[in-house]
Structures are given as structure tokens and as C-alpha cells.
Coordinates of C-alpha atoms and ligand atoms in Angstrom, one line a residue:
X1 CA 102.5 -6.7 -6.0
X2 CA 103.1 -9.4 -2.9
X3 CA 105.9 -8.4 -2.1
X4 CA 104.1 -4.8 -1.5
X5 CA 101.3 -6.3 -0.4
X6 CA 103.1 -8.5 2.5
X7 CA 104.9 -4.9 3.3
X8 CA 101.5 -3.2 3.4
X9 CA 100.4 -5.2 5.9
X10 CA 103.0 -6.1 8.0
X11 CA 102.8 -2.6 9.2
X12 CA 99.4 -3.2 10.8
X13 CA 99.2 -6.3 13.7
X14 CA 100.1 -9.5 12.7
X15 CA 96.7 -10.5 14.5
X16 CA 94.9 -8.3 12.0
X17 CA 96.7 -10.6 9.2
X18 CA 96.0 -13.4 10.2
X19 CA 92.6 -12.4 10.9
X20 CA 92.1 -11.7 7.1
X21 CA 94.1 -14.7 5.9
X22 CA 91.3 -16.8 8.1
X23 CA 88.6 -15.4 6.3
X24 CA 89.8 -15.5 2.9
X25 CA 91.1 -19.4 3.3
X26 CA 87.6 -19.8 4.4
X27 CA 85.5 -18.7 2.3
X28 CA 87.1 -19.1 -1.5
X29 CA 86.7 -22.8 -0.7
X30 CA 84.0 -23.7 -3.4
X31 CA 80.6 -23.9 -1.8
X32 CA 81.7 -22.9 1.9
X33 CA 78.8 -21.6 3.3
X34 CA 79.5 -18.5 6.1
X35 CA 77.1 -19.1 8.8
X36 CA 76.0 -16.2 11.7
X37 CA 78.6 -16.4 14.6
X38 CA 81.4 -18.4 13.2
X39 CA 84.3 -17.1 13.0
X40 CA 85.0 -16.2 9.9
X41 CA 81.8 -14.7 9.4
X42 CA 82.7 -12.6 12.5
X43 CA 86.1 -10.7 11.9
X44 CA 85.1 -7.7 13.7
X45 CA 82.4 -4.9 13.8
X46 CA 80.7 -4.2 10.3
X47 CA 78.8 -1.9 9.0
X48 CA 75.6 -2.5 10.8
X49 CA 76.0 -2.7 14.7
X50 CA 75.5 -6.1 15.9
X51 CA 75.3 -7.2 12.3
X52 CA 76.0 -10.9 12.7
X53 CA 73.0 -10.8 15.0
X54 CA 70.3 -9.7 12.1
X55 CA 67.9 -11.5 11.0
X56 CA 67.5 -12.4 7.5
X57 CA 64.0 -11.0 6.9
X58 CA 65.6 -7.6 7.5
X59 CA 68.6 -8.1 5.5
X60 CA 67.3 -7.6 1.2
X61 CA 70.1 -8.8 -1.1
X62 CA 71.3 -6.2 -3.5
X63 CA 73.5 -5.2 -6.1
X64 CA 72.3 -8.3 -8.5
X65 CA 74.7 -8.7 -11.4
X66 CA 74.5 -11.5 -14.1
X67 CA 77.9 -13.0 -16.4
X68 CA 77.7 -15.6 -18.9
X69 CA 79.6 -18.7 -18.6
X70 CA 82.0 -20.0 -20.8
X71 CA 78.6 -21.8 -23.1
X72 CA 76.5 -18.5 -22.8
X73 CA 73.6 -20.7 -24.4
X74 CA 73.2 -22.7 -21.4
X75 CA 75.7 -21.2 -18.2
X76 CA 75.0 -18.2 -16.3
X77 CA 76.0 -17.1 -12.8
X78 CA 73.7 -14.9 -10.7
X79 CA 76.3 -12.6 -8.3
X80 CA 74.4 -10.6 -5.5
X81 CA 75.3 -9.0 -1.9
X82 CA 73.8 -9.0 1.5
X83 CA 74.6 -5.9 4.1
X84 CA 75.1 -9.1 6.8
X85 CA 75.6 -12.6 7.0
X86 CA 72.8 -14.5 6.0
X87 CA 72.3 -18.5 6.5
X88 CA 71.1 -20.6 3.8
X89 CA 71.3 -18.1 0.3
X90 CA 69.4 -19.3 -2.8
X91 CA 69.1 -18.3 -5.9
X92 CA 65.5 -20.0 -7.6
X93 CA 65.0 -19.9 -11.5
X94 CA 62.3 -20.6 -13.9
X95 CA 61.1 -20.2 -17.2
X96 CA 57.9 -18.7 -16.4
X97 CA 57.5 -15.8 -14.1
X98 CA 56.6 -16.6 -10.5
X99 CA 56.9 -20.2 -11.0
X100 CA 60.6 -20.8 -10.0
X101 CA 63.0 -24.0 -9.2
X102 CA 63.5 -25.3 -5.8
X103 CA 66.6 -22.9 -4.1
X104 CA 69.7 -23.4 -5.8
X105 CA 72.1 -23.0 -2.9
X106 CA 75.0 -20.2 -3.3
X107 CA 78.3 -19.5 -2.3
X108 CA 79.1 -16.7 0.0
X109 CA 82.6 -14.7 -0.3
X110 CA 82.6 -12.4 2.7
X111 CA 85.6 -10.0 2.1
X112 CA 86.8 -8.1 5.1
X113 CA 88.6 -4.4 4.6
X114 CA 90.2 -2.9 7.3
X115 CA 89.1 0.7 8.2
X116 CA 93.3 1.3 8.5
X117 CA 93.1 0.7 4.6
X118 CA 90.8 3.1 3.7
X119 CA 90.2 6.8 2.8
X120 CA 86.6 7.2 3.3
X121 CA 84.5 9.1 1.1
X122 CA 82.4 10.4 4.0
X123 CA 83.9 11.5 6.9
X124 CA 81.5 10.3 9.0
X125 CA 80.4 7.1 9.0
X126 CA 77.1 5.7 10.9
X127 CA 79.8 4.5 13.0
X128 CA 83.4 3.8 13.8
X129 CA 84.0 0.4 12.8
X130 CA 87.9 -1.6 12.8
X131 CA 86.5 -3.4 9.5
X132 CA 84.3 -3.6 7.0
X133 CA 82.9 -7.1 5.8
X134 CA 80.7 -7.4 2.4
X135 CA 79.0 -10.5 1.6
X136 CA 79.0 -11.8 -1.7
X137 CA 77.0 -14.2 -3.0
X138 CA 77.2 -16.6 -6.1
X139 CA 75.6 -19.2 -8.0
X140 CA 76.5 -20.9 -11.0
X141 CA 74.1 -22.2 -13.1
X142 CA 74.5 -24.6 -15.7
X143 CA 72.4 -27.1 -18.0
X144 CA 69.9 -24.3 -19.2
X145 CA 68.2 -24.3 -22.5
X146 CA 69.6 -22.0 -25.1
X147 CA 67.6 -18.8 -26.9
X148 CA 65.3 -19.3 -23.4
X149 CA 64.3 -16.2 -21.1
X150 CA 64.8 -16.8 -17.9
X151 CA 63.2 -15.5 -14.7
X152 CA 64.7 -15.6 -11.0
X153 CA 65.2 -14.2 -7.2
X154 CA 67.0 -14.6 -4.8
X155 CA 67.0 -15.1 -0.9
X156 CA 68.2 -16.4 2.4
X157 CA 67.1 -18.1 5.3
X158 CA 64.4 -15.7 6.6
X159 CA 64.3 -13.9 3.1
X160 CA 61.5 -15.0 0.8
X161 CA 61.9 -13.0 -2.5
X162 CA 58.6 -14.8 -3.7
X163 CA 56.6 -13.2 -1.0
X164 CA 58.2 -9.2 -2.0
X165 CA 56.9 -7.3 -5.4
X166 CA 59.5 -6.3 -7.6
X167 CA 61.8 -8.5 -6.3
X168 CA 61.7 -10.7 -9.9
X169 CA 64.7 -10.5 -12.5
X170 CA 64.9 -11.7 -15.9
X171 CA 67.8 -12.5 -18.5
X172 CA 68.2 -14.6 -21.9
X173 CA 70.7 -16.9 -22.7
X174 CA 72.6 -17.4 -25.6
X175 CA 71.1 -19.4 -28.9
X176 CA 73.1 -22.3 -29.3
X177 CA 77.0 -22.1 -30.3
X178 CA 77.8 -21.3 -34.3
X179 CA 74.5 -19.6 -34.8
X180 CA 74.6 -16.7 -37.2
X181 CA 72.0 -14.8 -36.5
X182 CA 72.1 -10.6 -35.8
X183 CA 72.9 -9.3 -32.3
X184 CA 74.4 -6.6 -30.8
X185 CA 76.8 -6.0 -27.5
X186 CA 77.9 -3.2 -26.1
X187 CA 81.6 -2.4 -24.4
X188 CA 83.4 0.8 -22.5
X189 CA 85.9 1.1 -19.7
X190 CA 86.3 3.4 -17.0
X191 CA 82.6 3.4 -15.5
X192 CA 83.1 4.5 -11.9
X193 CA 80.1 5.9 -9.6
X194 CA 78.2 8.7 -10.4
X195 CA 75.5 10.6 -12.5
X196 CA 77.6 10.2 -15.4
X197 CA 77.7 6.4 -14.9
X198 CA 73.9 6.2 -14.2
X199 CA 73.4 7.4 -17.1
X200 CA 75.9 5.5 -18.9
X201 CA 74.6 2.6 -17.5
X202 CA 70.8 3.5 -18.1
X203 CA 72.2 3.9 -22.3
X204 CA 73.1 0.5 -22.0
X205 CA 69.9 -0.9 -20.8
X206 CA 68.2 1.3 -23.7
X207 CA 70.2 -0.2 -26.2
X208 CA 69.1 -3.8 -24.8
X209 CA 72.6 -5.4 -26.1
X210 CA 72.5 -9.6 -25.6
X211 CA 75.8 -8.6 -23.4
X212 CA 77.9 -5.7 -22.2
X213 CA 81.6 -6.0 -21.8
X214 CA 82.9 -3.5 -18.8
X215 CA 86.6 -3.5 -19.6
X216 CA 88.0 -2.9 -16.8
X217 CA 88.7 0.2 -14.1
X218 CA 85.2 -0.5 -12.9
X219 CA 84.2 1.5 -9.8
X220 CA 87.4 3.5 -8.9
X221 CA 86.5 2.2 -5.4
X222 CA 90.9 3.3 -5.2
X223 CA 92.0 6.3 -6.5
X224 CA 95.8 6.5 -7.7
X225 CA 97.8 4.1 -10.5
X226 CA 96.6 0.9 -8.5
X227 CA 99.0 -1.4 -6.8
X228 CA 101.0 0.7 -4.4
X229 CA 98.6 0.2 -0.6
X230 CA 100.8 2.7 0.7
X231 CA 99.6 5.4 -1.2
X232 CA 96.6 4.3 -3.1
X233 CA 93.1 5.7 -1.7
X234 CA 90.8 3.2 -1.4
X235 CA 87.0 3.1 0.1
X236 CA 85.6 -0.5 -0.3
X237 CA 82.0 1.1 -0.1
X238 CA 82.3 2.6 -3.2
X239 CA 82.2 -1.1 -4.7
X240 CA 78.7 -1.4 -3.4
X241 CA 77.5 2.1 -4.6
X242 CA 79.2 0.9 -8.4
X243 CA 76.5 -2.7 -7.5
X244 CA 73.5 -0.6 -6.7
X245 CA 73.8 1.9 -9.3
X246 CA 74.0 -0.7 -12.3
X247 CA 71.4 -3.5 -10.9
X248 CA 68.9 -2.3 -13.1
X249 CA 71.3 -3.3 -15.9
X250 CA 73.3 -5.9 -14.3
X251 CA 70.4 -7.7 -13.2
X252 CA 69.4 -9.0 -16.4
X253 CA 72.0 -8.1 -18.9
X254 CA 75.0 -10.2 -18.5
X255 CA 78.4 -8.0 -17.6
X256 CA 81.3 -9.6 -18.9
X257 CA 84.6 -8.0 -16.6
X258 CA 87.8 -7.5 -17.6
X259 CA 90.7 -6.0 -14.9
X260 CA 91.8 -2.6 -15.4
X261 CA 94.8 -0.9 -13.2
X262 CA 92.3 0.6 -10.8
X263 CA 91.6 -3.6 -9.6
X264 CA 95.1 -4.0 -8.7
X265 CA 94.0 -3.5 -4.7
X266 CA 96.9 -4.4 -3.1
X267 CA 95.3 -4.5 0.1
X268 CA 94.2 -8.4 -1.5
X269 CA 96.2 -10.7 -2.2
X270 CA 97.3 -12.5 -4.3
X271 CA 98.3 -9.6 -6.7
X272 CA 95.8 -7.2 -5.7
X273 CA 92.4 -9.4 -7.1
X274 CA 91.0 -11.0 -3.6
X275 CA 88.3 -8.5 -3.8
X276 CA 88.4 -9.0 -7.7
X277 CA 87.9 -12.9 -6.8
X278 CA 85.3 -12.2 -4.2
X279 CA 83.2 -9.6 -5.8
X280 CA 83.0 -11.3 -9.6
X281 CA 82.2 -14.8 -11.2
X282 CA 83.3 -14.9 -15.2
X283 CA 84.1 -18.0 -16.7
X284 CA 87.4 -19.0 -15.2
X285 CA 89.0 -21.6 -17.5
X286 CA 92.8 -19.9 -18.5
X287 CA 94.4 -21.8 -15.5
X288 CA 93.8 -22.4 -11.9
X289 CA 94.0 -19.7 -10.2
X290 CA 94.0 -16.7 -12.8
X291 CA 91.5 -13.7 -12.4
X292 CA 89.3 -12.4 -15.0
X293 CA 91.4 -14.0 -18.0
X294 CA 89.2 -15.9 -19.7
X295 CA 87.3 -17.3 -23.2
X296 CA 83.8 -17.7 -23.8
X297 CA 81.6 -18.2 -27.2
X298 CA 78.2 -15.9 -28.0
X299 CA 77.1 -17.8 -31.5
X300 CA 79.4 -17.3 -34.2
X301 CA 82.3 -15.1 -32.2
X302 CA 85.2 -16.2 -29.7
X303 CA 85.7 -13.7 -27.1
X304 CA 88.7 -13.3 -25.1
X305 CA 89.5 -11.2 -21.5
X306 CA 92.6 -10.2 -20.9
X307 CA 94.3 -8.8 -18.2
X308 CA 96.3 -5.8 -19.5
X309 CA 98.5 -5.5 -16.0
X310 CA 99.9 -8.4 -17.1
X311 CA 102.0 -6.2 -20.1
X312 CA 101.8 -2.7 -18.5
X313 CA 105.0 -1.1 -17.9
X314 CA 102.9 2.4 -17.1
X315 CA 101.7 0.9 -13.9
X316 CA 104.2 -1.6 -13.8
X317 CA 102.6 -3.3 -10.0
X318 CA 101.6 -6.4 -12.3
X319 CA 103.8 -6.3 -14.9
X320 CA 104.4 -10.3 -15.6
X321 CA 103.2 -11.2 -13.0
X322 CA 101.7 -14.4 -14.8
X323 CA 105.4 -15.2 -16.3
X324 CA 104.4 -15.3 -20.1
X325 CA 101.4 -17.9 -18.9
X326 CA 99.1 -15.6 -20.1
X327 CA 100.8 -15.1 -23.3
X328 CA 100.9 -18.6 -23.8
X329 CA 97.2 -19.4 -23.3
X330 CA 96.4 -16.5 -25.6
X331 CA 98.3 -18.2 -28.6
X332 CA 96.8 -21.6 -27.5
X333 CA 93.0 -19.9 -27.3
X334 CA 93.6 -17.7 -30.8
X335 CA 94.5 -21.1 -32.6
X336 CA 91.8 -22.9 -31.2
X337 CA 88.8 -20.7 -31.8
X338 CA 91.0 -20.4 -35.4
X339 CA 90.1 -23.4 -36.5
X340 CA 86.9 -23.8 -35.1
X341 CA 84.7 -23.6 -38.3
X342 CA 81.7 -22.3 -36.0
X343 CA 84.0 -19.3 -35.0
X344 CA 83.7 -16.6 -37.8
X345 CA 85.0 -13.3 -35.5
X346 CA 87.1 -12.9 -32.4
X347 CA 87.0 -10.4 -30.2
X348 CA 89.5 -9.6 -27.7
X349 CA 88.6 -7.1 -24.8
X350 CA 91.2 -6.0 -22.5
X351 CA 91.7 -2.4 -20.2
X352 CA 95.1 -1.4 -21.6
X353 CA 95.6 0.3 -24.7
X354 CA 97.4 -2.0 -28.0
X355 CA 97.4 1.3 -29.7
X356 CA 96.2 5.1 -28.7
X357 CA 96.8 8.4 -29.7
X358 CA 96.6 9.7 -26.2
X359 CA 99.8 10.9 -24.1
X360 CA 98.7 10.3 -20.8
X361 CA 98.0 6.1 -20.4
X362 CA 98.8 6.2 -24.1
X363 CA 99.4 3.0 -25.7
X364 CA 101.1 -0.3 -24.0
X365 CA 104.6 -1.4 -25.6
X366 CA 104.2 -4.7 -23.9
X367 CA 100.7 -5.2 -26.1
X368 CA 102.6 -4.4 -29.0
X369 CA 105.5 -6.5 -28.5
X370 CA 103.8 -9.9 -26.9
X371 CA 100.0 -9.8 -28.2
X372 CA 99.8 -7.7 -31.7
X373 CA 101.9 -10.3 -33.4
X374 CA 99.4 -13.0 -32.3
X375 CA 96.8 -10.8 -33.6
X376 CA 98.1 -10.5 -36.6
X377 CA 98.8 -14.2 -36.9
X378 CA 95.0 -15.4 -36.1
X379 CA 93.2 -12.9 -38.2
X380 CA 91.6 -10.6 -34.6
X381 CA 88.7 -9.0 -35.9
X382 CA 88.4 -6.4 -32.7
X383 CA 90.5 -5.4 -30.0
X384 CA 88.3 -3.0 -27.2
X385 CA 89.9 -1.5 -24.3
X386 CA 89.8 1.4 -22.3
X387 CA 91.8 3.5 -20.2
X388 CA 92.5 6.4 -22.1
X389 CA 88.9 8.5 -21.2
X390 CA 87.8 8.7 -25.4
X391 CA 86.0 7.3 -28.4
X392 CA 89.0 6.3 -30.5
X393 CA 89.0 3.8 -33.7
X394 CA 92.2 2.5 -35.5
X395 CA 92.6 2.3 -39.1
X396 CA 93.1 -1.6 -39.8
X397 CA 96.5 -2.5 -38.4
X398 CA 99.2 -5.4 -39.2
X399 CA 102.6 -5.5 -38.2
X400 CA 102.2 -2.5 -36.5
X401 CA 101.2 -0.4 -39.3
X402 CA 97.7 0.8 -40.4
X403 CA 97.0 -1.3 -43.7
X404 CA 94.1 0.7 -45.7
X405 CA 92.1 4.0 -44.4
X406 CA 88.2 3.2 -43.2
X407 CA 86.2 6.0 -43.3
X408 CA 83.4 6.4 -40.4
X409 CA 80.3 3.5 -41.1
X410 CA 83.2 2.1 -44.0
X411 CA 83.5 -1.7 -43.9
X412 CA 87.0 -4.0 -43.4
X413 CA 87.9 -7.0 -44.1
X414 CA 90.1 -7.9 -40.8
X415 CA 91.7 -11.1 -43.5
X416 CA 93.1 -8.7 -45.6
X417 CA 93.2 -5.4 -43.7
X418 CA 94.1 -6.4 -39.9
X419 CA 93.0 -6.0 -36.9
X420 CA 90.6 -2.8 -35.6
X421 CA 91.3 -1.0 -32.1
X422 CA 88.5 0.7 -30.2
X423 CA 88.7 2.6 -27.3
Ligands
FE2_1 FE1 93.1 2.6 -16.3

């Protein structure tokens, strides 16, 4: 992926490179704070005309989306965009409506695309522009009280969301780690943008889950196998159509991302995930530096991300890419949340397929080889993914072979039986 990358870009100006490499430098620095007129908040025309020259009344955030941290009972992160650059952006929080915390500053990822990159879904744009920035703003938030509803806004300089109606959000964090008590999640793959995902998204919000896993291929903002820039279609807008249409799920129910194929934008680097890293905070403890691979706790059950490029020889763009690090920090996380005597289930969510039925993604060969014998080993209750467009449910598996038949609403006991796969 950088060497395709590197040869993707190469073919436009080195100015225009170096351009982007400025602004990404710039602002994944933790806490940089893009202000109107500096250069890096100024690579170009955007979107609006003049837009580094609005002010920040006139510019409403949007696109709120909520993740758990790796201690969902007291860490969450509150993601959000701006159609400019805004000075000064804040998230405030409090447990009862309308009376919030002073403004807990955010950090502001402003990703610039190049129109040269992209295939746009309308052919005519409000205007002509060379590039397109998008703001992104994030705030981690830590030290919260567990089983606790929370309500917040946000703003900028300019922007007072406690002034505007409807403007207020609300989520709950988790009760405390090792709890046993009932609660449901929800998972699927493949979402993209559209009336089928509005409503997909709108049956998640009616089924009120304490957290949604999206598992990867999130808002096919490229079309193609993902990682080839040369031949890839690609609209960056599309990413804030995917934002807008699930705010009023994302907003308060906490989205926890995994990478599918269709995030390998090679247009980014390093391995296709800058606008991955830009767009999306999840709890980021596998190693410095990896994207979306990552644990976390809800009560009594370890959850694991994984990023299925990593073992996908179908679109190979990624394939080891993390040179068995990721393998080796899944063995080292499986043992771990093994013998913790809080953790009772573990979960692993991933895009690619362990196991399908299906002949067109079909099932992974490098999952089999390099993960299912650690599943196997540490007892993995679940593996979700998605990628193959079905419902689909495994038998029990171990050693690569379905152990006992469960019949639809039949019980398992993943000890004795192995591991279940759902797509
Ligand atoms: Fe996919």
C-alpha cells in the first residue's frame, strides 16, 4: 500500500505532496489546534468559497458520533465535523440537561482530498474546487462516573450550542467492569449511504443497544477492492453524507469501528487509514501507531477489533502489512482477558470473513491459518464480521471443523463446542 501510495501521488506535483504531508504532520499532533488563516488550515479552496474567512456563528458542527474508550464505564470520545475551520472547539458535558462543564477543548484533524483524487458523485459541484478540506473534531473524555447518563454539546468560538434548541445529545456509560447484569449490542458491516442505511441505522436506534459495533466497509466513500488509488473511485463527500445520516444514532449510542477493505484509501497514508485516523477516535492501545485494532471491556465481556486487511489475500493491498504484530498482540490480548476472572465472554469483531459460505469475498485463509487456532486456544465465544452482504451463523467450530449442530434460538457452550461465526 506505500509503495502505491507514494506512486499514486507522485503523478500529481510534488507541491501538491508536500502540501498534504504539511497538513497531516500538523494536525495528528495531539491537541494541535487549526486556527483560520494558517497554513495548514488553508491548503487551498474548500468547499465553501472563502471558507477560512467564515465566521463561526455560521458554521453548525455536524455529524456527532460517540465511541467508548477502552473503560466504557468511565471514557468516551465525542467526534464531530465543521464545514470550515473553526477557532476554539469545545465539547461541554453534564449530568443534567442544560447544566454542562466549562468547554472541554478538542482536537481538530482537518484532512485535505484533492479534487485529482476523486470521482464525484455529482457532476456538478457548487463549485470547482483543487481540494477538499473536512474538519474533524475530537474530544476525549475521561474520569466519568459509571452506569451515569450523560448530556452534552458542542461548539466553537462564535458557536454557542447552549443558546440553539435541539442542539443537546445524550449517552450512557458503561456500569462498572465485571458487572453481570443483561444488556444487549448490536453489530453489521457494509452500511454505506442511502435509504437502506437510514433505515438500518434508524433499527438500531429502535433497538436502543448500550453499543453498536460497525465492522467495517462503512460509507463506501471508494468504490472498487480498496487500496489500488489508481483505479479506485473515491468521493470524500460521501464520508460526510455516511456522518449526517447516522447522527441521530451516533450521537448518543457509541459506534465501535472496525476497518473493512473499502478503508484502505490509498490516497492516505500510511497504509490507506489517514482519513481512517482523521475521521475516527476508538480506543487505541494495540501499539503506537496502529488504526482501529484495538481492546476494550463492556461489564463482563472483552471485546477485540481487528483489522482483517491485515490477513486478506482477496484484497491483498494490506496483506501483513503489520508483520505478525497484530497477531502477536491478539495472543497476548486473548490470554490476558483469559485469565481475567471478571471476563466471562469475548468477542472478537473484525470485516473479513473466518468462515463463509459465500463465493464471492468468501472466507479468509489467512483467518484460518493465523487467528482460528488462537480462538480455539482462548475459548472465543463470538467472532462477527462482515463482507459477504448476508445473515450467516456457524455451527460451533474448533480446529476448523463444526463441533455439534445448533438449531436457530439453540444454546452453545463455546468451552465445549467452539467458537460461533456471524456474519
Ligand atoms: Fe468488504
Amino acid at each position: 500500500m506505500a509503495e502505491k501510495h507514494d506512486k499514486f501521488v507522485n503523478q500529481y506535483s510534488r507541491r501538491t505532496l508536500f502540501r498534504v504531508g504539511a497538513v497531516s504532520g500538523a494536525v495528528l499532533a495531539a491537541g494541535s489546534v487549526l486556527l483560520p488563516g494558517s497554513a495548514a488550515a488553508s491548503p487551498g479552496p474548500t468547499v465553501l468559497l472563502n471558507a477560512d474567512k467564515v465566521a463561526g456563528s455560521a458554521l453548525r458542527p455536524f455529524g456527532r458520533h460517540i465511541a467508548f474508550g477502552a473503560d466504557p464505564s468511565q471514557q468516551v470520545a465525542v467526534s464531530w465535523q465543521v464545514p470550515a475551520a473553526v477557532t476554539a472547539p469545545f465539547v461541554r458535558i453534564g449530568t443534567v440537561p442544560g447544566d454542562f462543564s466549562p468547554p472541554i477543548p478538542a482536537e481538530v484533524r482537518a484532512l485535505t482530498s484533492q479534487m485529482s483524487w476523486q470521482h464525484p458523485v455529482e457532476e456538478v459541484p457548487p463549485n470547482s474546487p483543487k481540494s477538499i478540506t473536512q474538519y474533524y473534531l475530537h474530544a476525549r473524555i475521561d474520569r466519568l462516573l459509571p452506569n451515569t447518563t450523560y448530556y452534552y454539546v458542542v461548539g466553537h468560538e462564535g458557536y454557542d450550542p447552549a443558546t440553539r434548541l435541539g442542539e443537546m445529545a445524550s449517552f450512557r456509560t458503561a456500569p462498572a467492569p465485571g458487572g453481570d447484569g443483561t444488556f444487549s449490542f448490536t453489530a453489521f458491516g457494509d452500511q454505506g449511504v442511502g435509504y437502506n442505511a437510514v433505515a438500518t441505522s434508524s433499527l438500531i436506534a429502535g433497538l436502543d443497544p448500550a453499543f453498536h459495533l460497525a465492522m467495517g466497509d462503512l460509507s463506501y466513500a471508494l468504490e472498487g477492492e480498496g487500496g489500488h488509488p489508481e483505479e479506485d473511485k473515491y468521493d470524500a463527500r460521501l464520508w460526510d453524507s455516511f456522518f449526517v445520516q447516522n447522527e441521530p444514532v451516533t450521537a448518543g449510542i457509541p459506534w465501535m469501528m472496525a476497518l473493512g477493505n473499502h478503508e484502505m484509501e490509498g490516497w492516505y497514508s500510511a497504509d490507506g487509514y489517514g482519513g481512517v485516523r482523521a475521521r475516527f477516535t476508538m480506543p487505541d492501545n494495540a501499539w503506537d501507531g496502529s488504526t482501529c485494532i484495538y481492546s476494550w471491556r463492556y461489564q463482563n465481556v472483552g471485546l477485540i477489533s481487528l483489522d482483517g486487511n491485515d490477513v486478506c489475500y482477496n484484497s491483498p493491498s494490506n496483506l501483513d502489512y503489520t508483520k505478525g504484530r497484530q497477531l502477536k498482540w491478539l495472543g497476548r490480548t486473548l490470554a490476558a482477558f483469559r485469565a481475567d476472572p471478571t471476563i466471562d465472554f469475548i468477542v472478537v469483531y473484525c470485516h473479513q470473513c473466518t468462515y463463509s459460505t459465500c463465493h464471492s469475498n468468501g472466507a479468509e485463509l489467512g483467518a484460518q491459518k493465523d487467528w482460528a487456532p488462537l480462538f480455539d486456544k482462548y475459548q472465543v465465544d463470538l467472532v462477527l464480521n462482515g463482507h459477504n452482504h448476508i445473515y450467516e451463523r456457524t455451527d460451533p467450530i474448533r480446529a476448523g471443523k463444526a463441533v455439534k449442530k445448533v438449531p436457530s434460538r439453540g444454546t452453545t457452550d463455546p468451552v465445549k463446542d467452539g467458537t460461533t461465526y456471524i456474519t
